[in-house]
Amino acid sequence: MFAVGGIQLESISSSDAWELFNREVGNVIDSPEITPYAKVVVDNCWYSRLIILAVGSALSGESSVEEWQLAAQIQGSPGRGDKDDSLNPHIKYCYDRLKACDMKRCFLYCALLFDNKIIHVSVLAKCFINEGLLDGTTMAAYNRARDIVRQLIKASLLEGNDKTMMVKMHDVIRNSALAILSSTIEGRQIFLRRGLRRLGAEQGDIHSFDKYLIKVDAHLKESPPLSEWEEATAIFLMDNEFSSIPSMPSCPKLASLFLQRNPYLRVIPTNFFSSMHSLTNLDLSNTRIRSLPDSLCQLKSLQVLLVRDCEHLITLPSAIGQLISLLVLDLQGTKLLNLPDTTRELSNLKSLKVSFHGTVNHTEYKNLPTKVIGDGIISSLQLEELGIFVYPGDRRWTVGVSNIIKEVTHLMLSIFYFHFCAIKNLSHFLQENKSWVDGNVTKFNFIVGHDFKRAVSLVTKDAESMHSCSERCLRFVNGETIPYDVVEVLKRATSLYLDHHLSLHLLSEFGIDNMNALKICILSDCPKVWAIIHQEQDGDIILPRLEYLSINSLYSLKSIIVGHRVIGKGSFDMLKCVSVRMNPKLRFLFTCSMVKCLLNLEELMIDDCVSLECIVIQDDMTDKYSDDHFDVNLHLPAATGENVVFPNLKVLKLHYTPKLLGFGRCTWPSIEYMSFYNCPMLKRLGLTTDDAVNIKEITADRAWWNSLEWDEPALSQRLEECFTQIQLDDV
């Protein structure tokens, strides 16, 4: 028995330690070049079961002798149990061996949550997503979170199993994670949202968090007592329920304060920041504050200020320019009336993201400041990252955007989010901004055209989230032509959102080769689009990197691909998700030859396609789709005895498809989740016993489910265990 950081650890015999380590590492340990180093590693782990499991997992399958030499050099003694032993060198080594950056961030964040607690995996996933540690759609981020937890369990950095879905973290590992969190650049980075992490890490000084105040997701109705604030160097009070904080805490050592996602916090006391002169990081995101106190401007050391998604915040202190050390100012998701003129004095500011309140109501418009950003503010700053988010249709932006563009032109940007109201604005930026010309704008989100705010979005929130989370986004709205400058942006874009184009007939009019970088493609409300792609010749490679395709409210749409039928190898090679919604003339979705390209398709969602009669049709029947009397049912793949396989499809949703007749001989051996609603003509699912092996849940209306016809009655009984009555919230 020995102590690490004051925590007792039990040791095992040397023979048991070697056997355990051998089992974790695998056969590679038998190599005569590796065995001597492996024995040194086990000895240096103090024969602790906990540490041997973690280090063994980290070295599992490692065949590099150099890596084993490095591992054997890790020293450390059991220690006396004082604070100096909190960072276990072996746990730090295991952390360094984690390959994915998002996994490292999530591991460190776990240290804030696990304080003698056992937590459900779904709660962990929600925390990772809320903190912005994971990108992508909610579902994709949730799946990634689950995968990360499993891998951390496999790495012996968390304890738990898939059956209970409950996990915990050993105190020795937690203390080491807290030490990494407090003393390293990468530890500090996890609290900088996505694109800001790199910038903050490069510029920010590192303060060790010698004394923490950690009450994360602790359901606090009141903030901790004043005495707990005073000696803290870092305070973590995220996700609580208190509505007030101390009026003027004396926190001379406080370097970082995290108060985000406290939904009942409405007021920051006037003198709250008066005695926090060492504060460098402040996060007030997702609170209900309406303003920031003037004492904020006394924080001469503040480098990172995050006030993201504070929808009630409308003003900033007029003396905001006194924050002379500020590097990062994130005001995205607020409703500021304008930027204070003193913003121009933030000479060290590298990253600015800001959202503005706006209106199309003439009466309200007259009461707003005449400009959202005053002349000369942007040109006075040395920004590398700039994001400006405005209310769709706000005349103040329409009138003033040309001047803003002229000021932006001189910035050396790597990240740029902007709304170009007119093509001439975009053209000016593309020609004059050196960063763009040189290819140094590595992340952008451009809206091009006269934007407008819909009462109800025609695109799902998940689709919009995927678009906005992509690295290089282009949303082209209310277009009437295909401008050269839009095509130039498209060539670099990873996500295209085509919204209400008035003259386009085919997406491929933009040029198939100009869309090769696209990972996400969303089409919405383009009234003349009758097909997505016209294939000019056999063998064309179509959208080889596309992962997500969302087709919404295309009134004239009749087909996805028309033209030559031999689709080039590599087409749709990475497509994982297809969502088709509100396309009233669409009678079929895929041809047999297209399905052969969809080897990686995992999700297929069809909603409110009232003319859809089948999912897949024979290639030689596509020319007759325009014949209203054409009997699609006679030309399903079943008519030729041809099997159509979706080998990796896991999710199938069919809602409001009243004319859907069947699937033909479609098979989906990997299907896990199926959902049906208002499919009255669909009488058979066509599932086989092999298809049903992986099914976990089927949601549908009970009466419809009971009326289905089955070729295998035993399969019906087996799937009854997976059936769940569909809820209105699911459709």
XYZ file of C-alpha atoms in Angstrom:
731
model
C 0.000 0.000 0.000
C 1.324 3.451 -0.876
C -0.003 6.964 -1.415
C -0.185 9.134 -4.502
C -1.302 12.676 -3.868
C -2.706 11.591 -0.509
C -4.738 8.748 -2.072
C -4.014 5.161 -1.073
C -3.203 2.724 -3.879
C -2.859 -1.011 -3.444
C 0.066 -2.766 -5.087
C 0.098 -6.317 -6.448
C 2.895 -8.870 -6.635
C 5.553 -8.504 -9.301
C 4.426 -11.703 -11.041
C 0.778 -10.587 -11.073
C 1.853 -7.162 -12.293
C 3.805 -8.683 -15.194
C 0.931 -10.993 -16.135
C -1.574 -8.110 -16.061
C 0.703 -5.867 -18.119
C 1.350 -8.676 -20.604
C -2.382 -9.196 -21.080
C -2.986 -5.500 -21.758
C -0.070 -5.001 -24.152
C -0.395 -8.201 -26.196
C 2.078 -10.432 -28.019
C 4.362 -7.570 -28.990
C 5.812 -7.733 -25.478
C 7.490 -11.059 -26.347
C 9.875 -9.339 -28.739
C 13.439 -9.692 -27.370
C 14.043 -6.032 -28.199
C 10.988 -4.877 -26.235
C 10.872 -7.245 -23.229
C 13.704 -5.559 -21.243
C 12.048 -2.160 -21.545
C 8.649 -3.625 -20.671
C 10.037 -5.008 -17.401
C 11.425 -1.587 -16.516
C 8.032 -0.006 -17.248
C 6.279 -2.450 -14.894
C 8.823 -1.811 -12.135
C 8.381 1.937 -12.540
C 4.601 1.567 -12.178
C 5.150 0.559 -8.539
C 3.171 -2.649 -9.203
C -0.025 -0.616 -8.949
C -2.943 -2.357 -10.675
C -4.502 1.009 -11.620
C -1.359 2.392 -13.224
C -0.344 -0.862 -14.911
C -3.769 -1.125 -16.548
C -3.556 2.459 -17.833
C 0.025 2.240 -19.111
C -0.572 -1.230 -20.547
C -3.579 0.043 -22.482
C -1.563 3.012 -23.745
C 1.147 0.671 -25.054
C -1.180 -1.991 -26.421
C 0.211 -3.341 -29.690
C 3.073 -0.809 -29.742
C 5.942 -2.257 -31.811
C 8.262 0.748 -31.878
C 11.367 0.084 -29.770
C 11.937 3.838 -29.534
C 8.511 4.300 -27.943
C 9.263 1.573 -25.403
C 12.563 3.256 -24.588
C 10.659 6.472 -23.943
C 8.095 4.705 -21.742
C 10.861 3.069 -19.711
C 12.296 6.494 -18.897
C 9.153 7.563 -17.031
C 10.234 7.823 -13.424
C 8.329 8.540 -10.278
C 8.105 7.331 -6.758
C 5.055 6.429 -4.710
C 5.544 9.739 -2.979
C 4.603 11.056 0.402
C 1.064 11.947 -0.573
C 1.512 15.713 -0.701
C 0.210 18.041 -3.370
C 3.379 17.815 -5.400
C 2.431 14.253 -6.328
C -0.902 15.213 -7.877
C 0.420 14.865 -11.453
C 1.267 11.217 -11.908
C 3.863 10.959 -14.700
C 2.424 7.667 -15.920
C -1.089 9.098 -16.230
C 0.387 12.088 -18.070
C 2.055 9.636 -20.442
C -1.276 7.843 -21.020
C -2.909 11.203 -21.699
C -0.216 12.091 -24.217
C -0.793 8.768 -25.985
C -4.451 9.573 -26.676
C -4.490 10.189 -30.413
C -7.564 12.374 -30.928
C -7.596 15.984 -29.738
C -11.306 15.868 -28.920
C -10.711 12.793 -26.745
C -8.008 14.630 -24.814
C -10.327 17.579 -24.234
C -13.154 15.342 -23.049
C -10.838 13.444 -20.699
C -9.694 16.660 -19.046
C -13.239 17.960 -18.814
C -14.237 14.739 -17.019
C -11.975 15.802 -14.154
C -14.290 18.736 -13.457
C -17.363 16.508 -13.326
C -16.156 13.495 -11.371
C -15.954 14.491 -7.728
C -16.738 11.165 -6.036
C -19.623 10.846 -8.501
C -20.866 8.126 -10.817
C -22.281 9.647 -14.010
C -24.406 8.228 -16.817
C -22.812 8.240 -20.265
C -25.650 10.358 -21.707
C -24.985 13.069 -19.092
C -21.308 13.098 -20.019
C -22.193 13.367 -23.700
C -24.470 16.341 -23.027
C -21.712 18.094 -21.071
C -19.177 17.558 -23.859
C -21.587 18.995 -26.428
C -22.633 21.957 -24.261
C -19.018 22.924 -23.704
C -18.322 22.890 -27.443
C -15.755 20.103 -27.144
C -17.252 18.215 -30.092
C -18.291 19.395 -33.543
C -21.020 18.297 -35.918
C -24.745 17.740 -35.533
C -26.266 16.916 -32.192
C -26.621 13.258 -33.178
C -23.100 13.009 -34.594
C -21.626 14.732 -31.533
C -23.605 12.467 -29.221
C -22.378 9.355 -31.035
C -18.813 10.653 -30.918
C -19.180 11.355 -27.181
C -20.341 7.791 -26.578
C -17.403 6.496 -28.598
C -14.952 8.645 -26.634
C -16.287 7.353 -23.308
C -15.901 3.759 -24.530
C -12.323 4.428 -25.608
C -11.463 6.107 -22.299
C -12.841 3.055 -20.490
C -10.767 0.814 -22.744
C -7.751 2.990 -21.927
C -8.472 2.486 -18.192
C -8.770 6.247 -17.700
C -12.457 5.841 -16.828
C -14.171 2.956 -15.068
C -17.481 1.551 -16.312
C -19.103 -0.734 -18.846
C -21.592 -0.655 -21.706
C -24.280 -2.510 -19.771
C -24.819 -0.088 -16.886
C -23.820 3.019 -18.917
C -22.510 4.451 -15.618
C -18.907 5.623 -15.374
C -16.555 7.050 -12.781
C -12.984 8.314 -12.557
C -10.408 7.189 -10.003
C -9.163 10.002 -7.774
C -5.515 9.487 -8.782
C -6.450 9.849 -12.445
C -8.724 12.807 -11.683
C -6.012 14.647 -9.756
C -3.581 14.099 -12.607
C -6.150 15.364 -15.108
C -6.742 18.460 -12.974
C -3.003 19.064 -12.856
C -2.791 18.823 -16.663
C -5.814 21.089 -16.930
C -4.210 23.687 -14.722
C -0.603 23.708 -15.807
C -0.532 23.164 -19.562
C -1.541 25.128 -22.626
C -3.663 22.260 -23.943
C -5.469 22.070 -20.622
C -6.380 25.733 -20.730
C -7.474 25.388 -24.346
C -10.533 23.277 -23.641
C -12.443 26.311 -22.449
C -11.816 28.229 -25.642
C -14.571 27.519 -28.137
C -13.450 25.532 -31.166
C -11.650 27.988 -33.449
C -10.504 30.161 -30.543
C -8.425 27.436 -28.903
C -5.440 27.837 -31.182
C -5.382 31.607 -30.899
C -5.711 31.688 -27.115
C -3.067 29.038 -26.655
C -0.508 30.836 -28.757
C -0.875 34.142 -27.030
C -2.051 33.464 -23.513
C 0.144 33.156 -20.451
C -0.205 30.021 -18.351
C -1.314 30.353 -14.740
C -1.262 27.257 -12.578
C -4.597 26.618 -10.887
C -3.114 25.872 -7.461
C -6.486 26.087 -5.762
C -9.703 25.186 -7.516
C -13.298 25.908 -6.751
C -15.137 23.252 -8.750
C -18.922 22.925 -8.585
C -19.917 21.851 -12.089
C -23.504 20.682 -12.646
C -23.922 20.553 -8.875
C -27.534 21.890 -8.894
C -26.477 24.805 -6.709
C -29.374 27.095 -5.805
C -26.920 29.605 -4.309
C -23.385 30.403 -5.354
C -20.618 29.124 -3.048
C -19.770 31.148 0.085
C -17.507 34.146 -0.341
C -14.735 32.424 1.615
C -14.433 29.751 -1.095
C -13.880 32.393 -3.774
C -11.105 34.345 -2.117
C -8.105 31.994 -2.451
C -9.119 30.333 -5.693
C -6.961 30.594 -8.790
C -9.633 28.962 -10.964
C -13.400 28.800 -10.428
C -15.648 26.390 -12.328
C -19.344 26.995 -11.630
C -20.945 25.950 -14.914
C -24.413 24.419 -15.250
C -25.950 25.430 -11.931
C -29.189 27.041 -10.782
C -28.140 30.077 -8.730
C -29.519 33.490 -9.642
C -26.985 35.705 -7.868
C -23.262 35.888 -7.205
C -21.254 37.805 -4.550
C -21.359 41.578 -4.928
C -17.592 42.183 -4.662
C -15.503 39.083 -3.987
C -11.833 39.646 -3.241
C -10.049 37.260 -5.602
C -6.492 38.561 -6.082
C -5.204 35.201 -7.406
C -8.116 34.317 -9.671
C -6.934 33.628 -13.234
C -9.966 31.906 -14.754
C -13.687 32.203 -14.011
C -16.225 29.996 -15.751
C -19.889 30.855 -15.165
C -21.388 29.663 -18.444
C -24.789 27.975 -18.725
C -26.292 29.361 -15.541
C -29.759 30.156 -16.921
C -31.036 31.977 -13.833
C -28.126 34.403 -13.631
C -29.473 37.757 -14.834
C -27.310 40.404 -13.183
C -23.570 40.805 -12.653
C -23.128 43.119 -9.615
C -21.680 46.556 -10.303
C -18.391 45.978 -8.430
C -18.113 42.256 -9.042
C -14.820 42.485 -10.975
C -13.208 45.205 -8.831
C -10.845 42.823 -7.010
C -9.985 40.327 -9.756
C -6.936 41.998 -11.227
C -5.264 38.706 -12.240
C -8.228 37.443 -14.250
C -7.236 36.320 -17.754
C -10.160 34.081 -18.805
C -13.853 34.855 -18.298
C -16.815 32.921 -19.670
C -20.367 34.209 -19.113
C -21.929 32.406 -22.072
C -25.523 31.142 -22.029
C -26.658 33.293 -19.133
C -29.492 35.821 -19.083
C -27.444 38.917 -18.393
C -28.621 42.113 -20.103
C -25.453 44.140 -19.576
C -21.905 43.967 -18.278
C -20.802 46.170 -15.349
C -18.233 48.930 -15.766
C -15.940 47.109 -13.305
C -15.260 44.620 -16.113
C -13.153 47.278 -17.802
C -10.734 47.272 -14.850
C -9.475 43.814 -15.849
C -6.204 44.879 -17.457
C -4.967 41.261 -17.649
C -8.091 39.835 -19.279
C -7.221 37.990 -22.478
C -10.312 35.916 -23.266
C -13.892 37.168 -22.823
C -16.662 34.804 -23.922
C -20.237 36.079 -23.711
C -21.703 33.744 -26.279
C -25.433 33.065 -26.728
C -26.519 35.646 -24.159
C -29.700 36.557 -26.008
C -30.644 39.351 -23.612
C -27.336 41.210 -23.840
C -27.869 44.421 -25.819
C -25.047 46.736 -24.718
C -21.371 46.668 -23.794
C -19.647 49.051 -21.368
C -18.592 52.218 -23.147
C -15.076 51.797 -21.712
C -14.586 48.335 -23.234
C -11.460 49.670 -24.948
C -9.660 49.675 -21.581
C -9.254 45.881 -21.789
C -5.777 46.386 -23.172
C -4.709 42.721 -23.006
C -7.818 41.301 -24.641
C -7.084 38.775 -27.385
C -10.448 37.067 -27.839
C -13.896 38.685 -27.667
C -16.765 36.341 -28.503
C -20.208 37.965 -28.555
C -21.843 35.600 -31.041
C -25.480 34.927 -30.232
C -26.044 38.217 -28.401
C -28.355 41.018 -29.555
C -26.105 44.038 -29.383
C -27.469 47.290 -30.727
C -23.989 48.329 -31.852
C -20.301 48.149 -30.979
C -19.019 50.911 -28.667
C -16.658 53.305 -30.402
C -13.885 52.472 -27.895
C -13.672 48.959 -29.342
C -11.117 50.448 -31.733
C -8.722 50.773 -28.761
C -8.399 46.990 -28.298
C -4.983 46.994 -29.928
C -4.144 43.376 -29.016
C -7.462 41.906 -30.121
C -6.985 39.011 -32.533
C -10.434 37.414 -32.584
C -13.809 39.183 -32.666
C -17.194 37.546 -33.152
C -20.305 39.625 -32.656
C -24.052 39.367 -33.309
C -26.368 42.352 -33.677
C -30.027 42.951 -33.018
C -31.993 44.120 -36.019
C -35.475 44.603 -37.358
C -37.451 45.073 -40.541
C -40.086 47.037 -38.625
C -39.856 50.704 -39.672
C -40.979 52.106 -36.310
C -38.431 50.107 -34.341
C -35.767 50.757 -36.954
C -35.946 54.522 -36.343
C -34.983 53.982 -32.676
C -31.863 51.956 -33.394
C -28.330 53.360 -33.744
C -27.674 54.323 -37.346
C -24.695 51.950 -37.652
C -23.943 48.613 -36.043
C -20.195 49.199 -36.434
C -18.809 52.721 -36.574
C -16.442 53.890 -39.297
C -12.808 53.032 -38.658
C -13.361 50.489 -35.874
C -12.511 47.379 -37.897
C -9.559 48.998 -39.679
C -8.108 50.039 -36.298
C -7.840 46.428 -35.148
C -5.248 43.770 -35.997
C -7.741 40.944 -36.297
C -6.932 37.448 -37.502
C -10.425 36.099 -36.878
C -13.609 38.069 -37.543
C -17.227 37.011 -37.455
C -20.121 39.460 -37.914
C -23.670 38.116 -37.633
C -26.570 40.415 -38.511
C -30.345 40.236 -38.513
C -31.612 39.146 -41.964
C -32.862 42.136 -43.918
C -31.588 44.810 -41.493
C -31.256 48.004 -43.550
C -28.423 49.307 -41.384
C -26.259 46.449 -42.615
C -27.423 46.719 -46.215
C -26.489 50.410 -46.251
C -23.197 50.134 -44.360
C -21.734 46.851 -45.563
C -19.676 48.402 -48.385
C -17.661 50.504 -45.934
C -17.135 47.522 -43.641
C -15.836 45.467 -46.585
C -13.292 48.173 -47.421
C -11.971 48.022 -43.853
C -11.951 44.211 -43.783
C -9.950 44.109 -47.006
C -6.773 45.147 -45.180
C -6.982 42.488 -42.440
C -4.777 39.388 -42.504
C -7.551 36.932 -41.722
C -7.508 33.187 -41.200
C -11.161 32.930 -40.093
C -13.947 35.090 -41.527
C -17.744 34.944 -41.067
C -19.661 37.558 -43.062
C -22.895 38.423 -44.869
C -22.292 39.863 -48.349
C -25.560 41.545 -49.303
C -24.561 41.979 -52.936
C -22.259 40.204 -55.370
C -20.217 43.379 -55.766
C -19.347 43.228 -52.038
C -18.129 39.656 -52.407
C -16.203 40.484 -55.557
C -14.399 43.357 -53.821
C -13.311 41.114 -50.953
C -12.164 38.241 -53.171
C -10.051 40.543 -55.313
C -8.612 42.847 -52.652
C -8.098 40.786 -49.479
C -4.571 39.381 -49.559
C -5.396 36.573 -47.132
C -8.087 35.275 -49.471
C -5.959 35.688 -52.595
C -3.096 33.773 -50.952
C -5.405 31.011 -49.715
C -4.845 31.785 -46.035
C -8.522 32.076 -45.069
C -8.777 28.505 -43.815
C -12.219 28.798 -42.239
C -15.146 30.881 -43.469
C -18.913 31.148 -43.312
C -20.282 33.367 -46.077
C -23.887 34.337 -46.686
C -24.252 35.823 -50.169
C -27.415 37.591 -51.310
C -30.362 39.429 -49.795
C -31.126 37.303 -46.770
C -34.530 37.189 -45.136
C -35.979 35.742 -41.955
C -38.567 33.004 -42.400
C -41.406 32.505 -39.971
C -40.710 28.755 -40.167
C -37.472 27.292 -41.486
C -37.780 24.789 -44.327
C -34.553 23.136 -43.219
C -34.121 21.156 -40.005
C -32.064 22.599 -37.174
C -29.763 19.620 -37.435
C -29.026 20.415 -41.088
C -28.422 24.089 -40.331
C -26.138 23.096 -37.473
C -24.131 20.796 -39.729
C -23.718 23.602 -42.249
C -22.623 26.208 -39.714
C -20.181 23.781 -38.061
C -18.434 23.022 -41.330
C -15.045 24.609 -41.867
C -15.808 26.503 -45.074
C -19.476 27.367 -45.553
C -21.300 29.104 -48.393
C -24.977 30.000 -48.211
C -26.243 31.514 -51.456
C -29.690 32.996 -50.945
C -32.213 34.553 -53.342
C -29.974 34.080 -56.350
C -31.161 34.621 -59.912
C -27.939 33.801 -61.778
C -24.725 31.850 -61.174
C -22.164 34.583 -60.473
C -18.492 33.931 -61.146
C -17.520 35.021 -57.620
C -19.951 32.601 -55.991
C -18.424 29.771 -58.021
C -14.944 30.845 -56.890
C -16.016 30.532 -53.248
C -17.776 27.246 -53.996
C -14.507 25.728 -55.208
C -13.096 26.135 -51.686
C -16.276 25.403 -49.730
C -16.870 22.240 -47.728
C -20.566 23.066 -47.244
C -23.097 24.587 -49.659
C -26.537 25.814 -48.582
C -28.476 26.860 -51.690
C -31.530 28.766 -50.474
C -34.333 30.023 -52.743
C -32.528 30.235 -56.067
C -35.122 31.499 -58.520
C -33.844 30.328 -61.920
C -31.710 27.242 -61.333
C -32.879 23.948 -62.899
C -29.967 21.724 -61.859
C -27.414 21.974 -59.085
C -24.823 20.785 -61.589
C -25.206 24.105 -63.440
C -22.607 25.325 -60.930
C -20.217 22.769 -62.474
C -19.712 19.287 -61.054
C -15.947 19.798 -60.824
C -16.466 22.966 -58.778
C -18.153 20.963 -56.010
C -15.518 18.296 -55.433
C -14.606 19.634 -51.974
C -18.182 19.595 -50.673
C -18.902 17.471 -47.613
C -22.341 18.951 -46.967
C -24.957 20.056 -49.497
C -28.328 21.565 -48.561
C -30.907 22.675 -51.111
C -34.056 24.503 -50.094
C -36.969 26.226 -51.811
C -35.579 26.377 -55.347
C -38.824 26.302 -57.354
C -37.394 25.344 -60.784
C -34.934 22.639 -59.764
C -36.154 19.387 -61.340
C -32.987 17.307 -60.818
C -29.876 17.627 -58.702
C -27.215 16.389 -61.133
C -27.202 16.081 -64.917
C -24.450 13.644 -65.821
C -22.888 14.835 -69.067
C -21.081 11.595 -69.891
C -20.641 8.071 -68.603
C -18.048 7.753 -65.870
C -18.346 11.263 -64.412
C -17.197 11.330 -60.781
C -19.926 13.042 -58.786
C -19.489 14.634 -55.339
C -16.745 12.242 -54.164
C -16.357 13.841 -50.703
C -20.028 14.498 -49.961
C -21.117 13.144 -46.566
C -24.508 14.784 -46.051
C -27.202 15.637 -48.621
C -30.354 17.502 -47.582
C -33.064 18.218 -50.197
C -35.925 20.413 -49.011
C -39.026 21.938 -50.612
C -38.024 21.606 -54.255
C -41.453 21.834 -55.839
C -40.366 20.632 -59.294
C -37.903 17.922 -58.235
C -38.381 14.617 -60.067
C -34.979 12.945 -59.888
C -31.603 13.155 -58.200
C -29.500 12.168 -61.235
C -30.415 12.361 -64.914
C -28.396 11.899 -68.090
C -25.851 9.155 -68.674
C -26.387 6.111 -66.494
C -22.859 4.830 -65.827
C -21.830 6.678 -62.684
C -18.090 7.113 -62.215
C -16.216 5.102 -59.615
C -15.791 7.181 -56.462
C -19.082 9.054 -56.889
C -20.905 9.560 -53.577
C -18.142 7.469 -52.051
C -18.361 9.121 -48.620
C -22.095 9.855 -48.491
C -23.431 8.886 -45.063
C -26.745 10.691 -44.722
C -29.538 11.625 -47.152
C -32.503 13.702 -45.983
C -35.389 14.397 -48.380
C -38.252 16.617 -47.194
C -41.322 18.231 -48.769
C -40.704 17.438 -52.441
C -44.238 16.917 -53.773
C -43.422 15.639 -57.304
C -40.722 13.142 -56.402
C -41.923 9.600 -57.267
C -38.713 7.629 -56.675
C -35.399 8.367 -54.995
C -32.554 6.232 -56.352
C -31.766 4.146 -59.407
C -30.176 0.721 -59.028
C -26.846 1.992 -60.376
C -26.787 4.889 -57.922
C -27.413 2.554 -54.982
C -24.228 0.705 -55.924
C -22.360 3.928 -55.108
C -23.981 4.277 -51.684
C -21.855 1.710 -49.888
C -21.285 4.026 -46.907
C -24.823 5.397 -46.570
C -25.871 5.151 -42.905
C -29.006 7.306 -42.631
C -31.936 7.768 -45.022
C -34.717 10.119 -43.942
C -37.743 10.872 -46.132
C -40.426 13.231 -44.873
C -43.559 14.660 -46.507
C -42.966 13.451 -50.068
C -46.581 12.876 -51.035
C -45.944 11.399 -54.515
C -43.142 9.032 -53.550
C -44.015 5.485 -54.618
C -40.717 3.651 -54.244
C -37.187 4.115 -52.945
C -35.312 2.424 -55.812
C -36.240 1.992 -59.480
C -34.593 0.259 -62.427
C -32.213 2.434 -64.438
C -33.986 1.931 -67.751
C -37.251 3.279 -66.365
C -36.055 6.731 -65.301
C -36.960 8.358 -68.624
C -40.621 7.619 -67.968
C -40.819 9.241 -64.517
C -42.622 12.267 -66.004
C -45.502 10.119 -67.247
C -48.253 10.542 -64.695
C -49.735 7.186 -65.724
C -46.454 5.293 -65.459
C -46.872 2.355 -63.044
C -43.766 2.560 -60.888
C -44.765 -0.585 -59.007
C -44.230 -2.683 -62.146
C -40.647 -1.527 -62.397
C -39.350 -1.990 -58.879
C -36.122 -4.016 -58.633
C -38.322 -6.958 -57.607
C -39.586 -7.201 -61.178
C -36.167 -8.363 -62.365
C -35.316 -10.422 -59.320
C -32.415 -8.053 -58.615
C -31.314 -7.478 -55.026
C -30.501 -3.902 -54.072
C -28.260 -3.769 -51.015
C -27.667 -0.862 -48.642
C -24.810 -2.558 -46.748
C -24.221 0.054 -44.036
C -27.636 1.691 -43.663
C -28.411 1.968 -39.941
C -31.283 4.480 -39.796
C -34.390 4.568 -42.024
C -37.166 7.130 -41.422
C -40.254 7.344 -43.626
C -42.819 9.938 -42.529
C -45.783 11.260 -44.527
C -45.261 9.168 -47.657
C -48.897 8.227 -48.353
C -48.229 6.644 -51.791
C -45.184 4.587 -50.867
C -45.826 1.056 -52.153
C -42.786 -0.873 -51.059
C -39.049 -1.409 -51.190
C -38.801 -4.064 -53.869
C -35.874 -6.358 -53.100
C -33.965 -3.823 -51.036
C -31.961 -5.331 -48.202
C -30.271 -3.574 -45.305
C -28.209 -5.986 -43.228
C -26.927 -3.289 -40.834
C -30.258 -1.581 -40.078
C -30.673 -0.600 -36.407
C -33.462 1.963 -36.266
C -36.620 2.303 -38.380
C -39.409 4.852 -38.099
C -42.682 4.987 -40.063
C -45.582 7.415 -39.983
C -48.487 7.908 -42.389
C -47.410 5.250 -44.897
C -50.860 3.658 -45.430
C -50.011 1.849 -48.695
C -46.855 0.266 -47.330
C -48.009 -3.240 -46.419
C -44.723 -5.134 -46.261
C -41.332 -4.129 -44.861
C -39.583 -6.791 -46.912
C -37.255 -7.600 -44.022
C -35.536 -10.952 -43.757
C -34.185 -12.628 -40.658
C -30.686 -11.557 -41.718
C -31.803 -7.925 -42.038
C -33.291 -7.941 -38.540
C -30.215 -9.125 -36.657
C -29.112 -5.627 -35.603
C -32.497 -3.913 -35.223
C -32.791 -2.119 -31.880
C -35.960 -0.050 -32.301
C -38.883 0.402 -34.684
C -41.228 3.330 -34.068
C -44.593 3.505 -35.815
C -48.324 3.762 -35.203
C -49.631 0.630 -33.480
C -52.625 0.163 -35.800
C -50.410 0.354 -38.899
C -47.880 -2.014 -37.360
C -50.547 -4.587 -36.560
C -51.835 -4.473 -40.159
C -48.490 -5.350 -41.783
C -48.131 -8.543 -43.805
C -45.176 -10.813 -43.080
C -43.444 -13.512 -45.103
C -41.917 -14.845 -41.880
C -44.399 -14.779 -38.941
C -41.599 -15.590 -36.515
C -39.825 -12.406 -37.596
C -42.926 -10.403 -36.707
C -42.805 -11.770 -33.172
C -39.101 -11.075 -32.897
C -39.513 -7.453 -34.017
C -42.447 -6.900 -31.673
C -39.858 -6.650 -28.913
C -38.293 -3.697 -30.747
C -41.559 -1.877 -31.446
C -42.338 1.503 -29.840
C -45.445 3.612 -30.393
C -44.410 6.724 -32.308
C -44.928 10.093 -30.619
C -45.888 13.331 -32.348
C -42.579 14.839 -31.264
C -40.828 12.204 -33.384
C -42.424 13.292 -36.677
